[in-house]
Coordinates of C-alpha atoms in Angstrom, one line a residue:
Chain A
M200 CA -4.3 68.6 26.9
K201 CA -6.2 66.0 24.9
L202 CA -9.4 64.1 25.3
I203 CA -9.0 60.4 24.4
T204 CA -12.2 58.6 23.4
A205 CA -12.0 54.9 22.9
I206 CA -14.7 52.4 21.8
V207 CA -13.7 48.9 22.8
K208 CA -15.3 45.5 23.1
P209 CA -17.0 45.2 26.5
F210 CA -15.0 42.1 27.7
K211 CA -11.7 44.0 27.0
L212 CA -12.6 46.9 29.4
D213 CA -10.7 45.4 32.4
D214 CA -7.6 44.8 30.3
V215 CA -7.6 48.3 29.0
K216 CA -8.2 49.8 32.4
D217 CA -5.2 47.8 33.9
A218 CA -2.9 48.8 31.0
L219 CA -3.8 52.5 31.5
K220 CA -3.3 52.3 35.2
A221 CA 0.1 50.7 34.6
I222 CA 1.3 53.7 32.6
G223 CA 0.1 56.1 35.4
I224 CA -3.3 57.2 34.2
Q225 CA -5.3 58.1 37.2
G226 CA -8.9 58.3 36.1
M227 CA -11.4 57.6 33.3
T228 CA -15.1 57.6 32.6
V229 CA -16.8 54.6 31.1
S230 CA -20.2 54.2 29.5
E231 CA -22.0 51.3 28.0
V232 CA -23.0 52.1 24.4
R233 CA -24.3 50.4 21.3
G234 CA -23.3 50.9 17.8
F235 CA -21.9 49.4 14.6
G236 CA -19.0 49.9 12.3
R237 CA -17.5 47.5 9.7
Q238 CA -18.3 44.6 12.0
G239 CA -22.0 45.2 11.4
G240 CA -24.5 43.5 13.7
H241 CA -25.4 39.9 14.1
S242 CA -28.5 37.8 13.4
E243 CA -30.8 36.1 15.9
T244 CA -33.5 33.6 15.2
Y245 CA -36.8 33.5 17.1
R246 CA -39.3 30.8 16.2
G247 CA -37.7 30.4 12.8
A248 CA -37.8 34.2 12.0
E249 CA -34.4 35.7 11.6
Y250 CA -33.7 39.2 12.9
T251 CA -30.6 41.3 12.3
I252 CA -29.5 43.1 15.4
E253 CA -27.5 46.0 14.0
F254 CA -26.4 47.8 17.2
V255 CA -23.9 45.7 19.2
P256 CA -22.9 46.5 22.7
K257 CA -19.6 48.4 23.2
V258 CA -17.9 50.3 25.9
R259 CA -16.8 53.9 25.5
L260 CA -13.8 55.2 27.6
E261 CA -13.1 58.9 28.0
L262 CA -10.0 60.3 29.6
V263 CA -8.2 63.7 29.6
I264 CA -4.4 63.5 29.5
E265 CA -1.3 65.6 29.0
D266 CA -0.2 66.1 25.4
N267 CA 3.0 64.1 25.9
D268 CA 1.1 61.0 27.2
V269 CA -0.9 60.6 24.0
D270 CA 1.3 58.1 22.2
N271 CA 1.7 55.9 25.4
V272 CA -2.0 55.9 26.0
I273 CA -2.8 55.0 22.4
S274 CA -0.4 52.2 22.4
A275 CA -1.6 50.9 25.8
I276 CA -5.2 50.9 24.6
R277 CA -4.3 49.3 21.3
T278 CA -2.3 46.5 22.9
A279 CA -4.9 45.7 25.5
A280 CA -8.0 46.0 23.3
N281 CA -6.7 44.1 20.3
T282 CA -8.2 40.7 19.5
G283 CA -7.2 40.8 15.9
K284 CA -10.8 40.3 14.9
I285 CA -13.2 42.8 13.2
G286 CA -15.0 45.0 15.8
D287 CA -12.1 45.8 18.1
G288 CA -13.2 49.5 18.1
K289 CA -11.5 52.9 17.6
V290 CA -9.5 55.5 19.5
W291 CA -9.6 59.2 18.7
I292 CA -8.0 62.3 20.1
T293 CA -9.6 65.7 20.6
S294 CA -7.9 68.9 21.8
V295 CA -9.2 70.2 25.1
E296 CA -9.4 74.0 25.7
R297 CA -9.7 74.1 29.4
L298 CA -10.0 71.6 32.3
I299 CA -11.2 72.6 35.8
R300 CA -11.4 70.5 38.9
I301 CA -14.7 71.3 40.5
R302 CA -13.7 70.9 44.2
T303 CA -10.6 73.1 44.1
G304 CA -10.9 75.2 41.0
E305 CA -7.5 74.0 39.8
E306 CA -7.0 74.4 36.1
G307 CA -5.1 72.7 33.3
R308 CA -2.5 70.0 34.0
D309 CA -3.1 70.4 37.8
A310 CA -6.6 69.3 37.3
I311 CA -5.8 66.1 35.4
Chain B
M246 CA -73.6 10.1 45.4
T247 CA -70.5 8.8 47.2
I248 CA -67.8 11.3 47.8
D249 CA -64.3 9.9 47.6
S250 CA -61.8 11.8 49.8
G251 CA -58.7 10.9 47.7
A252 CA -60.4 12.1 44.5
T253 CA -61.7 15.2 46.2
A254 CA -58.2 16.1 47.5
W255 CA -56.7 15.6 44.0
V256 CA -59.2 17.7 42.2
L257 CA -58.9 20.5 44.8
V258 CA -55.2 20.5 44.3
S259 CA -55.6 20.3 40.5
A260 CA -57.8 23.4 40.7
A261 CA -54.9 25.3 42.3
L262 CA -52.5 23.8 39.7
V263 CA -54.6 25.0 36.8
L264 CA -55.1 28.4 38.3
F265 CA -51.3 28.7 38.5
M266 CA -51.1 28.2 34.8
T267 CA -52.6 31.7 34.1
P268 CA -49.7 33.6 35.7
G269 CA -47.4 31.1 34.1
L270 CA -48.9 32.0 30.7
A271 CA -48.5 35.7 31.6
F272 CA -44.7 35.1 32.0
F273 CA -44.6 32.8 28.9
Y274 CA -46.1 35.6 26.8
G275 CA -44.7 38.5 28.8
G276 CA -41.1 37.5 28.0
M277 CA -41.8 37.4 24.3
V278 CA -43.2 41.0 23.9
R279 CA -41.1 44.2 23.8
S280 CA -40.3 45.7 27.2
K281 CA -42.7 48.6 26.8
N282 CA -45.6 46.1 26.6
V283 CA -44.8 43.6 29.3
L284 CA -47.1 45.0 32.0
G285 CA -49.9 45.2 29.5
M286 CA -49.4 41.5 28.8
L287 CA -49.2 40.5 32.5
M288 CA -52.2 42.6 33.3
Q289 CA -54.4 41.1 30.6
N290 CA -53.7 37.7 32.0
I291 CA -53.9 38.4 35.6
F292 CA -57.1 40.4 35.1
A293 CA -58.7 37.3 33.6
M294 CA -58.3 35.7 37.0
G295 CA -60.4 38.6 38.5
L296 CA -63.1 39.1 35.9
I297 CA -63.8 35.5 34.9
T298 CA -63.9 34.2 38.4
I299 CA -66.9 36.4 39.1
L300 CA -68.6 35.7 35.8
W301 CA -68.1 31.9 36.2
A302 CA -69.8 32.0 39.6
A303 CA -72.6 34.2 38.3
V304 CA -73.6 32.5 35.1
G305 CA -70.7 30.8 33.4
F306 CA -70.9 27.5 35.3
S307 CA -74.6 27.4 35.0
L308 CA -74.5 28.0 31.3
A309 CA -71.9 25.2 30.9
F310 CA -73.2 22.6 33.2
G311 CA -76.8 23.5 34.1
G312 CA -79.9 21.9 32.7
S313 CA -80.4 19.0 30.2
G314 CA -80.3 20.9 26.9
K315 CA -78.1 19.6 24.1
Y316 CA -76.9 23.0 22.9
F317 CA -77.0 25.4 25.9
G318 CA -77.0 25.2 29.7
N319 CA -79.5 27.3 31.7
F320 CA -79.6 29.6 34.7
D321 CA -80.4 27.1 37.4
F322 CA -77.1 27.6 39.1
F323 CA -77.2 31.4 39.0
F324 CA -74.5 32.5 41.5
L325 CA -73.9 28.8 42.4
K326 CA -77.4 28.6 43.8
D327 CA -78.1 25.0 45.1
V328 CA -74.8 23.6 43.8
A329 CA -73.5 22.8 47.3
N330 CA -76.6 20.6 48.0
I331 CA -77.5 19.1 44.7
P332 CA -77.4 15.2 44.6
A333 CA -75.9 15.1 41.1
L334 CA -75.1 17.7 38.4
P335 CA -77.2 17.3 35.3
G336 CA -76.0 14.4 33.2
Y337 CA -73.4 13.3 35.7
V338 CA -75.2 10.0 36.5
G339 CA -74.4 6.3 35.9
D340 CA -71.1 5.9 34.2
F341 CA -70.4 9.6 34.6
A342 CA -71.3 10.0 38.2
L343 CA -69.0 12.3 40.1
I344 CA -67.2 11.1 43.2
I345 CA -66.2 14.7 44.2
P346 CA -68.4 17.4 45.7
P347 CA -70.0 19.5 42.9
L348 CA -68.3 22.6 44.3
A349 CA -64.9 21.1 43.8
F350 CA -66.0 20.5 40.1
V351 CA -67.2 24.2 39.9
A352 CA -63.8 25.4 41.2
Y353 CA -61.8 23.1 38.9
Q354 CA -63.8 24.0 35.8
M355 CA -63.5 27.7 36.7
M356 CA -59.8 27.6 36.2
F357 CA -60.2 26.3 32.7
A358 CA -62.7 29.1 32.0
I359 CA -60.1 31.6 33.2
I360 CA -57.1 30.5 31.2
T361 CA -58.9 29.9 27.9
P362 CA -59.6 33.5 26.9
A363 CA -56.2 34.5 28.4
L364 CA -54.6 32.4 25.7
I365 CA -56.0 34.9 23.1
T366 CA -53.7 37.6 24.5
G367 CA -50.7 36.1 22.8
A368 CA -52.2 36.8 19.4
T369 CA -53.3 40.3 20.1
A370 CA -50.2 41.5 21.9
D371 CA -49.0 45.1 22.0
R372 CA -52.0 46.8 20.4
M373 CA -55.3 46.1 22.0
K374 CA -57.1 48.6 24.2
F375 CA -57.5 47.3 27.8
S376 CA -61.1 48.4 28.0
A377 CA -61.9 46.6 24.7
Y378 CA -60.0 43.5 26.0
C379 CA -62.1 43.4 29.2
I380 CA -65.4 43.6 27.4
L381 CA -64.3 41.0 24.8
I382 CA -63.2 38.4 27.3
G383 CA -66.2 39.1 29.5
V384 CA -68.6 38.5 26.7
W385 CA -66.5 35.5 25.6
A386 CA -66.6 34.0 29.1
V387 CA -70.4 34.1 29.1
V388 CA -71.3 33.4 25.5
V389 CA -68.5 31.3 23.9
Y390 CA -66.7 29.3 26.6
P391 CA -69.7 27.9 28.5
T392 CA -71.4 27.0 25.3
V393 CA -68.5 25.0 23.9
A394 CA -67.9 23.5 27.3
H395 CA -71.5 22.4 27.4
W396 CA -71.3 20.8 24.0
V397 CA -68.1 18.9 24.7
F398 CA -67.7 18.4 28.4
S399 CA -71.3 18.0 29.7
P400 CA -72.7 14.5 29.3
N401 CA -75.9 16.3 28.0
G402 CA -74.0 18.2 25.3
W403 CA -74.5 17.3 21.7
L404 CA -70.9 16.6 20.8
F405 CA -70.4 14.6 24.0
Q406 CA -73.4 12.5 23.1
K407 CA -72.2 12.1 19.5
G408 CA -69.2 10.4 21.0
A409 CA -66.5 13.0 20.3
L410 CA -63.8 12.8 22.9
D411 CA -62.0 15.6 24.7
F412 CA -60.3 14.6 27.9
A413 CA -59.1 18.0 29.1
G414 CA -59.9 20.6 26.5
G415 CA -58.3 20.1 23.1
A416 CA -61.4 21.5 21.6
V417 CA -62.9 23.4 24.5
V418 CA -59.7 25.2 25.4
H419 CA -57.2 25.2 22.6
I420 CA -59.2 25.1 19.3
N421 CA -61.7 27.4 21.0
A422 CA -59.1 30.0 22.1
G423 CA -57.1 29.6 18.8
A424 CA -60.2 30.3 16.7
A425 CA -61.0 33.3 18.8
A426 CA -57.5 34.5 18.5
L427 CA -57.6 34.3 14.7
A428 CA -60.9 36.3 14.7
V429 CA -59.6 39.1 16.9
V430 CA -56.4 39.4 15.0
L431 CA -58.3 39.8 11.7
V432 CA -60.3 42.7 13.2
L433 CA -57.4 44.2 15.1
G434 CA -54.9 44.3 12.3
K435 CA -51.1 44.1 12.4
R436 CA -48.8 45.7 14.9
R437 CA -47.3 48.9 13.4
G438 CA -44.1 47.9 11.6
W439 CA -44.8 44.2 11.4
P440 CA -43.3 42.2 9.7
R441 CA -40.7 44.8 8.4
E442 CA -39.5 45.8 11.9
A443 CA -37.7 43.4 14.3
M444 CA -39.7 42.8 17.4
P445 CA -37.6 40.3 19.3
P446 CA -38.5 39.0 22.8
H447 CA -37.4 41.2 25.6
N448 CA -36.9 38.6 28.3
L449 CA -36.6 34.9 27.2
P450 CA -35.8 33.8 30.8
F451 CA -39.4 34.9 31.7
T452 CA -40.6 32.7 28.8
V453 CA -38.7 29.7 30.1
L454 CA -40.0 30.4 33.7
G455 CA -43.5 30.6 32.3
T456 CA -43.1 27.3 30.4
G457 CA -42.0 25.6 33.7
I458 CA -45.1 26.9 35.4
L459 CA -47.4 25.9 32.6
W460 CA -45.9 22.4 32.4
F461 CA -46.2 22.0 36.2
G462 CA -49.8 23.2 36.1
W463 CA -50.7 21.0 33.2
F464 CA -50.5 17.9 35.4
G465 CA -53.6 19.4 37.2
F466 CA -55.2 20.3 33.9
N467 CA -54.9 16.8 32.3
A468 CA -54.5 14.3 35.2
G469 CA -57.1 16.3 37.2
S470 CA -59.6 15.8 34.4
A471 CA -59.8 12.1 35.5
L472 CA -61.9 13.7 38.3
A473 CA -60.5 10.9 40.5
A474 CA -57.2 9.9 42.1
N475 CA -56.8 6.6 40.3
G476 CA -55.0 4.7 37.5
L477 CA -56.5 6.9 34.8
A478 CA -55.2 10.0 36.5
A479 CA -51.8 8.4 36.6
Q480 CA -52.1 7.5 32.9
A481 CA -53.0 11.1 32.0
L482 CA -50.1 12.4 34.1
I483 CA -47.5 10.2 32.4
N484 CA -48.9 10.9 29.0
T485 CA -48.7 14.7 29.7
Q486 CA -45.0 14.4 30.6
L487 CA -44.2 12.2 27.6
A488 CA -45.9 14.5 25.1
A489 CA -44.2 17.6 26.5
A490 CA -40.8 15.9 26.2
S491 CA -41.4 14.6 22.7
G492 CA -42.9 17.9 21.5
M493 CA -39.8 19.7 22.7
I494 CA -37.4 17.3 21.0
A495 CA -39.3 17.4 17.7
W496 CA -39.3 21.2 17.7
L497 CA -35.6 21.4 18.4
I498 CA -34.7 18.9 15.7
I499 CA -36.6 20.7 13.0
E500 CA -35.4 24.1 14.2
K501 CA -31.8 22.9 14.1
I502 CA -32.2 21.6 10.6
K503 CA -34.2 24.6 9.2
A504 CA -32.8 27.6 11.1
G505 CA -29.4 26.4 12.2
H506 CA -29.7 26.5 16.0
A507 CA -31.6 24.7 18.8
T508 CA -33.0 27.7 20.8
T509 CA -34.4 28.1 24.3
L510 CA -37.6 29.7 22.8
G511 CA -37.8 26.6 20.6
A512 CA -37.5 24.2 23.6
A513 CA -40.2 26.2 25.4
S514 CA -42.5 26.3 22.4
G515 CA -42.1 22.7 21.5
A516 CA -42.9 21.6 25.0
V517 CA -46.1 23.7 25.0
A518 CA -47.1 22.3 21.6
G519 CA -46.7 18.8 23.0
L520 CA -48.8 19.7 26.0
V521 CA -51.5 21.2 23.9
A522 CA -51.7 18.1 21.7
I523 CA -51.9 15.7 24.6
T524 CA -54.7 17.6 26.3
P525 CA -57.6 16.0 24.5
C526 CA -55.9 12.6 24.4
A527 CA -54.5 12.4 28.0
G528 CA -57.0 9.9 29.4
F529 CA -57.7 8.0 26.2
V530 CA -54.3 6.9 25.0
G531 CA -51.4 4.8 26.3
G532 CA -48.1 3.2 25.5
A533 CA -46.0 5.0 22.9
A534 CA -49.0 7.0 21.6
P535 CA -48.4 10.1 23.7
I536 CA -44.8 10.2 22.5
L537 CA -45.9 10.1 18.9
I538 CA -48.7 12.6 19.5
G539 CA -46.2 15.1 21.0
F540 CA -43.6 14.5 18.4
I541 CA -45.9 14.9 15.4
T542 CA -47.5 18.0 16.8
G543 CA -44.1 19.6 17.6
F544 CA -43.2 19.2 13.9
V545 CA -46.6 20.4 12.6
C546 CA -46.7 23.5 14.8
Y547 CA -43.2 24.5 13.8
L548 CA -44.1 24.2 10.2
C549 CA -47.2 26.3 10.7
L550 CA -45.3 29.2 12.1
T551 CA -44.8 30.6 8.6
L552 CA -48.6 30.7 7.9
K553 CA -48.9 34.1 9.5
T554 CA -46.4 35.8 7.2
K555 CA -47.7 33.9 4.2
F556 CA -51.3 35.0 4.8
G557 CA -50.4 38.4 6.4
F558 CA -52.2 38.1 9.8
D559 CA -50.1 39.2 12.8
D560 CA -50.6 36.4 15.3
S561 CA -47.9 38.0 17.4
L562 CA -46.9 35.2 19.7
D563 CA -48.1 32.3 17.5
V564 CA -51.3 31.3 19.4
I565 CA -52.7 30.0 16.1
A566 CA -49.7 27.9 15.2
V567 CA -49.4 26.4 18.7
H568 CA -52.9 26.3 20.2
L569 CA -55.2 26.2 17.2
I570 CA -53.0 23.9 15.1
G571 CA -51.8 22.0 18.2
G572 CA -55.4 21.5 19.5
L573 CA -56.5 20.4 16.1
A574 CA -53.6 18.0 15.8
G575 CA -54.3 16.5 19.2
S576 CA -58.0 16.2 18.6
L577 CA -57.5 14.5 15.3
L578 CA -54.6 12.2 16.3
L579 CA -56.9 11.0 19.1
G580 CA -59.1 9.6 16.3
L581 CA -56.1 7.4 15.4
F582 CA -54.6 6.5 18.8
A583 CA -57.6 6.2 21.2
D584 CA -57.6 2.9 22.9
K585 CA -60.5 1.5 24.9
A586 CA -58.1 -0.7 26.9
I587 CA -56.9 2.6 28.5
N588 CA -60.3 4.0 29.2
G589 CA -63.5 2.0 28.8
L590 CA -65.6 5.2 28.5
G591 CA -63.5 6.2 25.5
A592 CA -63.4 4.6 22.1
D593 CA -61.0 2.8 19.7
G594 CA -59.3 4.9 17.1
L595 CA -58.2 4.0 13.6
F596 CA -55.0 2.2 14.8
F597 CA -56.8 0.2 17.5
G598 CA -59.5 -1.4 15.4
G599 CA -62.1 1.2 15.7
G600 CA -62.1 2.3 12.0
A601 CA -62.5 5.9 11.0
D602 CA -65.6 6.4 13.1
L603 CA -63.9 8.3 16.0
L604 CA -61.8 10.3 13.6
G605 CA -64.9 11.6 11.9
K606 CA -66.5 12.6 15.2
Q607 CA -63.3 14.4 16.3
A608 CA -63.3 16.3 13.0
I609 CA -67.0 17.3 13.6
A610 CA -66.3 18.5 17.1
S611 CA -63.2 20.4 16.0
A612 CA -65.0 22.1 13.1
A613 CA -68.1 23.0 15.2
T614 CA -65.9 24.5 17.9
F615 CA -63.8 26.4 15.4
A616 CA -66.8 27.8 13.6
F617 CA -68.8 28.8 16.6
S618 CA -65.9 30.4 18.4
F619 CA -64.6 32.2 15.3
I620 CA -68.0 33.6 14.2
V621 CA -69.1 34.8 17.6
T622 CA -65.7 36.3 18.5
Y623 CA -65.5 38.0 15.1
V624 CA -68.9 39.6 15.5
V625 CA -68.1 40.8 19.1
A626 CA -64.7 42.2 18.0
K627 CA -66.3 44.0 15.1
I628 CA -69.0 45.6 17.3
L629 CA -66.3 46.7 19.8
D630 CA -64.2 48.1 16.9
G631 CA -67.2 50.1 15.6
T632 CA -68.2 51.5 19.1
I633 CA -65.4 52.1 21.7
G634 CA -62.6 51.0 19.3
I635 CA -60.6 47.9 19.8
R636 CA -57.1 49.2 19.1
V637 CA -54.9 51.8 20.9
T638 CA -54.0 55.0 19.0
P639 CA -50.8 54.9 16.9
E640 CA -49.2 57.2 19.5
N641 CA -50.1 54.9 22.4
E642 CA -48.9 51.9 20.4
L643 CA -45.6 53.6 20.0
I644 CA -45.4 54.5 23.7
G645 CA -46.4 51.0 24.6
L646 CA -49.3 49.5 26.6
D647 CA -47.5 49.8 29.9
Q648 CA -47.5 53.6 29.9
S649 CA -50.5 54.2 27.7
Q650 CA -53.0 51.7 29.3
H651 CA -51.7 51.5 32.8
A652 CA -49.5 54.5 33.5
E653 CA -46.7 52.3 34.7
T654 CA -43.2 51.2 33.6
A655 CA -41.9 47.7 34.1
Y656 CA -38.2 48.5 34.3
Q657 CA -37.0 51.8 35.7
A658 CA -33.9 53.1 33.9

């Protein structure tokens, strides 16, 4: 099992969710986060004084999937979240040791 | 004394309009501070409505409008004693006879006394102890405001008799509050992290809402100062609207040129700058003059924004650039644009055949107001700083005024 973590532009969230549902993904967790990468921040001007806002709003998706879904999920996220402009975000994959469904106690792929 | 019912109705409504400006100011400033300080800002403004109301009834009105002294009022109207039945307030006879009940005048002037020290809160944002603030504006509302109001507004006051003009408070409200703001800021010091750290406004929609309330209330402030429901009140009202509009446009033009974008905060700030400038002029100018006054002041105030970083005083929300400079600009421009054809009790300015006479008087009134307010406020702030302390602790400043001064949070996570 793998944990997929993806950081995407907030306005791309719905597209990414729809693409993942279309390939059979049944659940995910989403949080609003702030950060910066190569895109950097942006500048704002208040009464003539310019401020650099370094942390820009992003959305973080987390989902646990079976090993053989990894390539499909990555390509779905990449296709849906891509604008071609700097700041589209990242996806990374982490191995998951155990996964347990709280209600039933099912483990592993049964809990996905 | 003849009471005119139309005039009375308009002044009573104007009193309510001017009162509404203080919560408007609270939102104007409240939107510009960081979210941890927004309740501190709202509270300082709203509390002025509590404290100064009582002080005005007790001694403030009497010190401003009692007696026939040139420099100070007296205690004849202690807790509004006899005001309801007096035939005429001191000095308000002949050309200056009131056609409204003296108590309507008391209420109307009270609202000016409330908002004037509240203007200071924009300069001292985010770092002043609430206890020190209460004492400072309390003393100010008894010592500074009534004295300047007496000099300029009362027909017995020395600046009024000298012939200096101030229709609705360019000197009494804006120069007075702006000078006090500068004095307190010099004693208080900079916000921690200023100007290195970004402290952007946390809610500009509040600021725009506050601007709308201020603009709306300003009709009471300026047109109400006619103390009658007549052509002069209408002139003051249209002048107010024109100057707010041209102040906004001027600010946005220069902002677009110098900083690249026309901003909502710029539109709000420019409108307020125009309103400040027209305040002394509202009942003494006409034609295109209010448009020029608003326009010139919008430019000048924008250019003065950089003074604080140049000289290193943290006038957090630009009270000095907008109110002190705007008030000075309006008071001095009146020396150019005043027109006796608009108001026979006024004077002719430089551009209307009156020579530089009025301009000189306006300069004296502005300088006297600035000096008195600055010196007294500086001394009071220094005494507070040396006794109870005027500034919150560094930890409390970091936590924010909302939690440290009031044990509240504006926005629950």
